Amino acid sequence: MKNEPWLAIDTATEVASVAVGSPEHTAAARSIRGARQHAAQIVPLIREVLALAKVPLGQIAGIIVGDGPGSFTGLRIGWAAAKGLAHERELPLIAIPSLLGFAHAAAGEDARRGRPIAACFDALRGQVFAAIYAFSANRVETLVAPELFTVAALARVTPVRPLLAVGDGAARYHDEIVSWIGRSPVPLETLSPVAGSLLALFSYHGARRAIDDPRVAEPVYGRPAEAQAKWEARYGRPLPHSSR
């Protein structure tokens, strides 16, 4: 990546964000809140951030996209934008877990001290998409890989108690989080745009996966969309050409 400008996009939650820059410097970043705005606003948000950074689209060296798990519709919107740009301009596409981006954004100085951070997205049905990470010297260690949990189940499988918890799932199950880690979740409104953390994480060992063919690549949804789940329950088999 060096100092070439990359574009980062994350739409895994109701807070969508876009950033332009390098691992060493975020030139511009913005976020919008409200899942229903993602489809209409993601392209204007990309244009706004490029303009703020004074970086023409033609100078972008690659695309980073939040890899989920998270909102099925939100991820599809962000990935459609990222894949379209990558394919149209023949740019490399890199995926970084959205949970990892939120953990990094919440960690602040603790990102360099190896302290565990839990990220939890609301998955409805009493569950969260969650993972736990520890950061140190441009390296990330995945203590608990992204998966679907209840907060109680997450606490049982965690090898160490997290210092912090962040995400709309952590906020929804506030009392359970406090009972588990001894402090309130990090408020989402205090976070800088998570796409900026995706830029920073590009240089972290173990953070990213390269996408060989953007045309067929898919994010980690975490579980099927509600319509797909109903179809599969009705017919007793996987939906043809489905991606989980």
PDB file of C-alpha atoms in Angstrom:
ATOM      1  CA  MET A   1       0.000   0.000   0.000  1.00  0.00           C
ATOM      2  CA  LYS A   2       2.843   2.390   0.889  1.00  0.00           C
ATOM      3  CA  ASN A   3       1.441   5.948   0.887  1.00  0.00           C
ATOM      4  CA  GLU A   4      -0.907   5.468  -2.050  1.00  0.00           C
ATOM      5  CA  PRO A   5      -4.518   6.455  -1.285  1.00  0.00           C
ATOM      6  CA  TRP A   6      -6.993   3.610  -0.811  1.00  0.00           C
ATOM      7  CA  LEU A   7     -10.750   3.817  -0.375  1.00  0.00           C
ATOM      8  CA  ALA A   8     -12.339   2.019   2.609  1.00  0.00           C
ATOM      9  CA  ILE A   9     -16.060   1.233   2.939  1.00  0.00           C
ATOM     10  CA  ASP A  10     -18.007  -0.352   5.793  1.00  0.00           C
ATOM     11  CA  THR A  11     -21.779  -0.913   5.860  1.00  0.00           C
ATOM     12  CA  ALA A  12     -22.118  -3.891   8.235  1.00  0.00           C
ATOM     13  CA  THR A  13     -24.246  -1.975  10.766  1.00  0.00           C
ATOM     14  CA  GLU A  14     -26.674   0.939  10.740  1.00  0.00           C
ATOM     15  CA  VAL A  15     -23.601   3.212  10.784  1.00  0.00           C
ATOM     16  CA  ALA A  16     -22.022   3.271   7.324  1.00  0.00           C
ATOM     17  CA  SER A  17     -18.627   4.887   6.865  1.00  0.00           C
ATOM     18  CA  VAL A  18     -16.167   5.732   4.107  1.00  0.00           C
ATOM     19  CA  ALA A  19     -12.528   6.814   4.373  1.00  0.00           C
ATOM     20  CA  VAL A  20      -9.654   7.654   2.059  1.00  0.00           C
ATOM     21  CA  GLY A  21      -5.989   7.410   2.946  1.00  0.00           C
ATOM     22  CA  SER A  22      -3.240   4.998   3.935  1.00  0.00           C
ATOM     23  CA  PRO A  23      -2.422   2.983   7.067  1.00  0.00           C
ATOM     24  CA  GLU A  24      -0.364   5.904   8.330  1.00  0.00           C
ATOM     25  CA  HIS A  25      -2.816   8.691   7.547  1.00  0.00           C
ATOM     26  CA  THR A  26      -6.565   9.010   7.007  1.00  0.00           C
ATOM     27  CA  ALA A  27      -7.000  11.911   4.606  1.00  0.00           C
ATOM     28  CA  ALA A  28     -10.785  12.091   5.046  1.00  0.00           C
ATOM     29  CA  ALA A  29     -13.532  10.016   6.642  1.00  0.00           C
ATOM     30  CA  ARG A  30     -17.270  10.373   7.120  1.00  0.00           C
ATOM     31  CA  SER A  31     -20.118   8.260   8.449  1.00  0.00           C
ATOM     32  CA  ILE A  32     -23.904   8.242   8.226  1.00  0.00           C
ATOM     33  CA  ARG A  33     -26.373   6.623  10.589  1.00  0.00           C
ATOM     34  CA  GLY A  34     -29.567   4.876   9.563  1.00  0.00           C
ATOM     35  CA  ALA A  35     -29.584   1.555   7.700  1.00  0.00           C
ATOM     36  CA  ARG A  36     -32.341   2.725   5.355  1.00  0.00           C
ATOM     37  CA  GLN A  37     -30.034   5.443   4.014  1.00  0.00           C
ATOM     38  CA  HIS A  38     -27.232   3.109   2.960  1.00  0.00           C
ATOM     39  CA  ALA A  39     -28.481   2.311  -0.542  1.00  0.00           C
ATOM     40  CA  ALA A  40     -29.227   5.934  -1.414  1.00  0.00           C
ATOM     41  CA  GLN A  41     -26.267   7.523   0.344  1.00  0.00           C
ATOM     42  CA  ILE A  42     -23.251   5.243  -0.067  1.00  0.00           C
ATOM     43  CA  VAL A  43     -22.231   6.542  -3.507  1.00  0.00           C
ATOM     44  CA  PRO A  44     -22.721  10.228  -2.542  1.00  0.00           C
ATOM     45  CA  LEU A  45     -20.777   9.517   0.655  1.00  0.00           C
ATOM     46  CA  ILE A  46     -17.893   8.082  -1.380  1.00  0.00           C
ATOM     47  CA  ARG A  47     -17.899  11.179  -3.600  1.00  0.00           C
ATOM     48  CA  GLU A  48     -17.989  13.468  -0.567  1.00  0.00           C
ATOM     49  CA  VAL A  49     -15.029  11.777   1.096  1.00  0.00           C
ATOM     50  CA  LEU A  50     -12.983  11.768  -2.112  1.00  0.00           C
ATOM     51  CA  ALA A  51     -13.685  15.490  -2.500  1.00  0.00           C
ATOM     52  CA  LEU A  52     -12.731  16.210   1.120  1.00  0.00           C
ATOM     53  CA  ALA A  53      -9.485  14.284   0.669  1.00  0.00           C
ATOM     54  CA  LYS A  54      -8.880  16.029  -2.672  1.00  0.00           C
ATOM     55  CA  VAL A  55      -8.203  12.636  -4.208  1.00  0.00           C
ATOM     56  CA  PRO A  56      -9.728  11.948  -7.647  1.00  0.00           C
ATOM     57  CA  LEU A  57     -11.213   8.486  -8.033  1.00  0.00           C
ATOM     58  CA  GLY A  58      -8.620   7.799 -10.716  1.00  0.00           C
ATOM     59  CA  GLN A  59      -5.852   8.060  -8.102  1.00  0.00           C
ATOM     60  CA  ILE A  60      -7.293   5.407  -5.786  1.00  0.00           C
ATOM     61  CA  ALA A  61      -4.921   2.438  -5.626  1.00  0.00           C
ATOM     62  CA  GLY A  62      -7.337  -0.103  -4.160  1.00  0.00           C
ATOM     63  CA  ILE A  63     -10.510  -0.761  -2.186  1.00  0.00           C
ATOM     64  CA  ILE A  64     -10.913  -2.063   1.368  1.00  0.00           C
ATOM     65  CA  VAL A  65     -14.345  -3.305   2.372  1.00  0.00           C
ATOM     66  CA  GLY A  66     -15.776  -4.330   5.726  1.00  0.00           C
ATOM     67  CA  ASP A  67     -16.185  -8.112   5.662  1.00  0.00           C
ATOM     68  CA  GLY A  68     -19.039  -8.497   8.137  1.00  0.00           C
ATOM     69  CA  PRO A  69     -20.645 -10.359   9.704  1.00  0.00           C
ATOM     70  CA  GLY A  70     -23.574  -8.020  10.095  1.00  0.00           C
ATOM     71  CA  SER A  71     -26.659  -6.692   8.371  1.00  0.00           C
ATOM     72  CA  PHE A  72     -27.386  -8.783   5.258  1.00  0.00           C
ATOM     73  CA  THR A  73     -28.787  -5.823   3.322  1.00  0.00           C
ATOM     74  CA  GLY A  74     -26.142  -3.409   4.559  1.00  0.00           C
ATOM     75  CA  LEU A  75     -23.288  -5.694   3.588  1.00  0.00           C
ATOM     76  CA  ARG A  76     -24.739  -6.262   0.132  1.00  0.00           C
ATOM     77  CA  ILE A  77     -24.916  -2.504  -0.448  1.00  0.00           C
ATOM     78  CA  GLY A  78     -21.344  -1.836   0.640  1.00  0.00           C
ATOM     79  CA  TRP A  79     -19.973  -4.808  -1.228  1.00  0.00           C
ATOM     80  CA  ALA A  80     -21.843  -3.902  -4.399  1.00  0.00           C
ATOM     81  CA  ALA A  81     -20.218  -0.462  -4.348  1.00  0.00           C
ATOM     82  CA  ALA A  82     -16.758  -1.863  -3.550  1.00  0.00           C
ATOM     83  CA  LYS A  83     -16.964  -4.666  -6.102  1.00  0.00           C
ATOM     84  CA  GLY A  84     -18.275  -2.334  -8.780  1.00  0.00           C
ATOM     85  CA  LEU A  85     -15.416   0.114  -8.333  1.00  0.00           C
ATOM     86  CA  ALA A  86     -12.805  -2.636  -8.105  1.00  0.00           C
ATOM     87  CA  HIS A  87     -14.066  -4.358 -11.240  1.00  0.00           C
ATOM     88  CA  GLU A  88     -14.635  -1.201 -13.275  1.00  0.00           C
ATOM     89  CA  ARG A  89     -11.193   0.252 -12.517  1.00  0.00           C
ATOM     90  CA  GLU A  90      -9.315  -3.051 -12.170  1.00  0.00           C
ATOM     91  CA  LEU A  91      -8.307  -2.278  -8.598  1.00  0.00           C
ATOM     92  CA  PRO A  92      -7.296  -4.752  -5.884  1.00  0.00           C
ATOM     93  CA  LEU A  93     -10.031  -5.504  -3.336  1.00  0.00           C
ATOM     94  CA  ILE A  94      -9.180  -6.324   0.279  1.00  0.00           C
ATOM     95  CA  ALA A  95     -11.655  -7.465   2.962  1.00  0.00           C
ATOM     96  CA  ILE A  96     -11.214  -6.841   6.696  1.00  0.00           C
ATOM     97  CA  PRO A  97     -13.768  -8.027   9.292  1.00  0.00           C
ATOM     98  CA  SER A  98     -16.134  -5.233  10.276  1.00  0.00           C
ATOM     99  CA  LEU A  99     -16.041  -6.451  13.889  1.00  0.00           C
ATOM    100  CA  LEU A 100     -12.274  -5.984  13.819  1.00  0.00           C
ATOM    101  CA  GLY A 101     -12.705  -2.434  12.539  1.00  0.00           C
ATOM    102  CA  PHE A 102     -15.061  -1.553  15.384  1.00  0.00           C
ATOM    103  CA  ALA A 103     -12.731  -3.135  17.952  1.00  0.00           C
ATOM    104  CA  HIS A 104      -9.805  -1.117  16.627  1.00  0.00           C
ATOM    105  CA  ALA A 105     -11.827   2.104  16.584  1.00  0.00           C
ATOM    106  CA  ALA A 106     -12.850   1.557  20.215  1.00  0.00           C
ATOM    107  CA  ALA A 107      -9.422   0.496  21.421  1.00  0.00           C
ATOM    108  CA  GLY A 108      -7.584   3.811  20.969  1.00  0.00           C
ATOM    109  CA  GLU A 109      -4.291   3.675  22.824  1.00  0.00           C
ATOM    110  CA  ASP A 110      -5.180   0.210  24.089  1.00  0.00           C
ATOM    111  CA  ALA A 111      -4.806  -1.024  20.502  1.00  0.00           C
ATOM    112  CA  ARG A 112      -1.068  -0.868  21.069  1.00  0.00           C
ATOM    113  CA  ARG A 113      -1.055  -2.530  24.475  1.00  0.00           C
ATOM    114  CA  GLY A 114      -2.394  -5.968  23.670  1.00  0.00           C
ATOM    115  CA  ARG A 115      -5.574  -5.562  25.710  1.00  0.00           C
ATOM    116  CA  PRO A 116      -8.566  -7.626  24.516  1.00  0.00           C
ATOM    117  CA  ILE A 117     -11.474  -5.794  22.920  1.00  0.00           C
ATOM    118  CA  ALA A 118     -14.896  -7.348  22.245  1.00  0.00           C
ATOM    119  CA  ALA A 119     -17.022  -6.212  19.302  1.00  0.00           C
ATOM    120  CA  CYS A 120     -20.689  -7.212  19.236  1.00  0.00           C
ATOM    121  CA  PHE A 121     -23.220  -6.464  16.490  1.00  0.00           C
ATOM    122  CA  ASP A 122     -26.917  -6.962  17.132  1.00  0.00           C
ATOM    123  CA  ALA A 123     -28.047 -10.120  15.320  1.00  0.00           C
ATOM    124  CA  LEU A 124     -31.619 -10.039  16.712  1.00  0.00           C
ATOM    125  CA  ARG A 125     -33.258 -13.130  18.241  1.00  0.00           C
ATOM    126  CA  GLY A 126     -31.310 -12.515  21.461  1.00  0.00           C
ATOM    127  CA  GLN A 127     -27.971 -13.009  19.713  1.00  0.00           C
ATOM    128  CA  VAL A 128     -24.939 -11.017  18.604  1.00  0.00           C
ATOM    129  CA  PHE A 129     -22.319 -11.396  15.916  1.00  0.00           C
ATOM    130  CA  ALA A 130     -19.210 -11.132  18.053  1.00  0.00           C
ATOM    131  CA  ALA A 131     -15.439 -11.483  18.105  1.00  0.00           C
ATOM    132  CA  ILE A 132     -12.620 -10.610  20.503  1.00  0.00           C
ATOM    133  CA  TYR A 133      -9.275  -9.206  19.400  1.00  0.00           C
ATOM    134  CA  ALA A 134      -5.987  -8.075  20.930  1.00  0.00           C
ATOM    135  CA  PHE A 135      -3.701  -5.600  19.168  1.00  0.00           C
ATOM    136  CA  SER A 136       0.036  -5.054  19.418  1.00  0.00           C
ATOM    137  CA  ALA A 137       2.738  -3.576  17.175  1.00  0.00           C
ATOM    138  CA  ASN A 138       0.885  -3.803  13.868  1.00  0.00           C
ATOM    139  CA  ARG A 139      -0.394  -7.262  14.665  1.00  0.00           C
ATOM    140  CA  VAL A 140      -3.842  -8.491  15.599  1.00  0.00           C
ATOM    141  CA  GLU A 141      -4.557 -11.689  17.491  1.00  0.00           C
ATOM    142  CA  THR A 142      -8.031 -13.158  17.126  1.00  0.00           C
ATOM    143  CA  LEU A 143      -8.928 -14.487  20.562  1.00  0.00           C
ATOM    144  CA  VAL A 144     -12.487 -15.407  19.567  1.00  0.00           C
ATOM    145  CA  ALA A 145     -13.257 -15.600  15.845  1.00  0.00           C
ATOM    146  CA  PRO A 146     -16.389 -13.904  14.464  1.00  0.00           C
ATOM    147  CA  GLU A 147     -19.427 -16.056  15.181  1.00  0.00           C
ATOM    148  CA  LEU A 148     -23.031 -15.942  16.331  1.00  0.00           C
ATOM    149  CA  PHE A 149     -23.423 -15.968  20.146  1.00  0.00           C
ATOM    150  CA  THR A 150     -25.595 -14.944  23.019  1.00  0.00           C
ATOM    151  CA  VAL A 151     -23.645 -12.663  25.357  1.00  0.00           C
ATOM    152  CA  ALA A 152     -23.646 -15.438  27.960  1.00  0.00           C
ATOM    153  CA  ALA A 153     -22.238 -17.947  25.460  1.00  0.00           C
ATOM    154  CA  LEU A 154     -19.583 -15.465  24.347  1.00  0.00           C
ATOM    155  CA  ALA A 155     -18.495 -14.969  27.953  1.00  0.00           C
ATOM    156  CA  ARG A 156     -18.171 -18.743  28.403  1.00  0.00           C
ATOM    157  CA  VAL A 157     -15.868 -19.267  25.404  1.00  0.00           C
ATOM    158  CA  THR A 158     -13.664 -16.209  25.985  1.00  0.00           C
ATOM    159  CA  PRO A 159     -10.184 -17.093  27.277  1.00  0.00           C
ATOM    160  CA  VAL A 160      -9.766 -13.676  28.947  1.00  0.00           C
ATOM    161  CA  ARG A 161     -12.144 -10.951  30.081  1.00  0.00           C
ATOM    162  CA  PRO A 162     -12.209  -8.092  27.549  1.00  0.00           C
ATOM    163  CA  LEU A 163     -11.175  -4.631  28.631  1.00  0.00           C
ATOM    164  CA  LEU A 164     -13.862  -3.028  26.453  1.00  0.00           C
ATOM    165  CA  ALA A 165     -16.957  -3.984  24.481  1.00  0.00           C
ATOM    166  CA  VAL A 166     -18.303  -2.030  21.513  1.00  0.00           C
ATOM    167  CA  GLY A 167     -21.089  -2.298  18.954  1.00  0.00           C
ATOM    168  CA  ASP A 168     -24.857  -2.017  18.746  1.00  0.00           C
ATOM    169  CA  GLY A 169     -25.143  -5.546  20.137  1.00  0.00           C
ATOM    170  CA  ALA A 170     -23.096  -4.581  23.186  1.00  0.00           C
ATOM    171  CA  ALA A 171     -25.325  -1.533  23.633  1.00  0.00           C
ATOM    172  CA  ARG A 172     -28.538  -3.569  23.294  1.00  0.00           C
ATOM    173  CA  TYR A 173     -27.420  -6.025  25.972  1.00  0.00           C
ATOM    174  CA  HIS A 174     -25.876  -3.348  28.146  1.00  0.00           C
ATOM    175  CA  ASP A 175     -26.629  -4.970  31.510  1.00  0.00           C
ATOM    176  CA  GLU A 176     -25.218  -8.344  30.463  1.00  0.00           C
ATOM    177  CA  ILE A 177     -22.061  -6.663  29.180  1.00  0.00           C
ATOM    178  CA  VAL A 178     -21.606  -4.732  32.423  1.00  0.00           C
ATOM    179  CA  SER A 179     -22.128  -7.901  34.444  1.00  0.00           C
ATOM    180  CA  TRP A 180     -19.506  -9.661  32.334  1.00  0.00           C
ATOM    181  CA  ILE A 181     -16.682  -7.113  31.895  1.00  0.00           C
ATOM    182  CA  GLY A 182     -17.483  -4.657  34.686  1.00  0.00           C
ATOM    183  CA  ARG A 183     -17.994  -1.547  32.570  1.00  0.00           C
ATOM    184  CA  SER A 184     -20.464  -0.059  30.114  1.00  0.00           C
ATOM    185  CA  PRO A 185     -20.027  -0.583  26.361  1.00  0.00           C
ATOM    186  CA  VAL A 186     -18.181   2.079  24.411  1.00  0.00           C
ATOM    187  CA  PRO A 187     -20.834   4.474  22.997  1.00  0.00           C
ATOM    188  CA  LEU A 188     -20.990   4.283  19.213  1.00  0.00           C
ATOM    189  CA  GLU A 189     -21.244   8.058  18.923  1.00  0.00           C
ATOM    190  CA  THR A 190     -17.754   8.386  20.431  1.00  0.00           C
ATOM    191  CA  LEU A 191     -16.123   6.325  17.680  1.00  0.00           C
ATOM    192  CA  SER A 192     -14.340   7.818  14.726  1.00  0.00           C
ATOM    193  CA  PRO A 193     -15.570   6.479  11.331  1.00  0.00           C
ATOM    194  CA  VAL A 194     -14.762   2.771  11.310  1.00  0.00           C
ATOM    195  CA  ALA A 195     -13.620   2.909   7.685  1.00  0.00           C
ATOM    196  CA  GLY A 196     -10.611   4.855   8.981  1.00  0.00           C
ATOM    197  CA  SER A 197      -9.739   1.873  11.171  1.00  0.00           C
ATOM    198  CA  LEU A 198      -9.981  -0.402   8.130  1.00  0.00           C
ATOM    199  CA  LEU A 199      -7.291   1.732   6.498  1.00  0.00           C
ATOM    200  CA  ALA A 200      -5.077   1.457   9.582  1.00  0.00           C
ATOM    201  CA  LEU A 201      -5.648  -2.297   9.837  1.00  0.00           C
ATOM    202  CA  PHE A 202      -4.396  -2.870   6.300  1.00  0.00           C
ATOM    203  CA  SER A 203      -0.848  -3.004   7.686  1.00  0.00           C
ATOM    204  CA  TYR A 204      -1.727  -5.321  10.602  1.00  0.00           C
ATOM    205  CA  HIS A 205      -0.568  -8.896  10.224  1.00  0.00           C
ATOM    206  CA  GLY A 206      -3.531 -11.248  10.267  1.00  0.00           C
ATOM    207  CA  ALA A 207      -6.176  -8.590   9.592  1.00  0.00           C
ATOM    208  CA  ARG A 208      -7.032  -8.861   5.921  1.00  0.00           C
ATOM    209  CA  ARG A 209      -7.928 -11.258   3.150  1.00  0.00           C
ATOM    210  CA  ALA A 210      -7.338 -10.587  -0.522  1.00  0.00           C
ATOM    211  CA  ILE A 211     -10.214 -11.004  -2.957  1.00  0.00           C
ATOM    212  CA  ASP A 212      -9.075 -12.826  -6.082  1.00  0.00           C
ATOM    213  CA  ASP A 213     -12.173 -12.194  -8.186  1.00  0.00           C
ATOM    214  CA  PRO A 214     -14.366  -9.251  -7.099  1.00  0.00           C
ATOM    215  CA  ARG A 215     -17.131 -10.339  -9.468  1.00  0.00           C
ATOM    216  CA  VAL A 216     -17.985 -13.435  -7.421  1.00  0.00           C
ATOM    217  CA  ALA A 217     -16.698 -12.482  -3.960  1.00  0.00           C
ATOM    218  CA  GLU A 218     -19.128 -12.299  -1.042  1.00  0.00           C
ATOM    219  CA  PRO A 219     -18.852 -11.002   2.532  1.00  0.00           C
ATOM    220  CA  VAL A 220     -19.225 -13.068   5.682  1.00  0.00           C
ATOM    221  CA  TYR A 221     -22.928 -12.588   6.393  1.00  0.00           C
ATOM    222  CA  GLY A 222     -22.937 -14.591   9.624  1.00  0.00           C
ATOM    223  CA  ARG A 223     -26.207 -16.333   8.779  1.00  0.00           C
ATOM    224  CA  PRO A 224     -28.666 -16.411   5.875  1.00  0.00           C
ATOM    225  CA  ALA A 225     -31.109 -13.594   5.242  1.00  0.00           C
ATOM    226  CA  GLU A 226     -34.567 -14.102   6.752  1.00  0.00           C
ATOM    227  CA  ALA A 227     -36.130 -14.827   3.353  1.00  0.00           C
ATOM    228  CA  GLN A 228     -33.471 -17.423   2.582  1.00  0.00           C
ATOM    229  CA  ALA A 229     -33.901 -19.089   5.979  1.00  0.00           C
ATOM    230  CA  LYS A 230     -37.669 -19.364   5.420  1.00  0.00           C
ATOM    231  CA  TRP A 231     -37.177 -20.823   1.927  1.00  0.00           C
ATOM    232  CA  GLU A 232     -34.716 -23.428   3.199  1.00  0.00           C
ATOM    233  CA  ALA A 233     -36.991 -24.355   6.125  1.00  0.00           C
ATOM    234  CA  ARG A 234     -39.913 -24.780   3.755  1.00  0.00           C
ATOM    235  CA  TYR A 235     -38.102 -26.888   1.169  1.00  0.00           C
ATOM    236  CA  GLY A 236     -35.598 -28.638   3.439  1.00  0.00           C
ATOM    237  CA  ARG A 237     -32.532 -27.824   1.348  1.00  0.00           C
ATOM    238  CA  PRO A 238     -30.118 -24.916   0.742  1.00  0.00           C
ATOM    239  CA  LEU A 239     -31.289 -22.154  -1.538  1.00  0.00           C
ATOM    240  CA  PRO A 240     -29.589 -22.630  -4.943  1.00  0.00           C
ATOM    241  CA  HIS A 241     -26.541 -20.397  -5.416  1.00  0.00           C
ATOM    242  CA  SER A 242     -26.860 -19.113  -1.852  1.00  0.00           C
ATOM    243  CA  SER A 243     -23.900 -17.641   0.022  1.00  0.00           C
ATOM    244  CA  ARG A 244     -23.700 -17.888   3.794  1.00  0.00           C
TER     245      ARG A 244
END
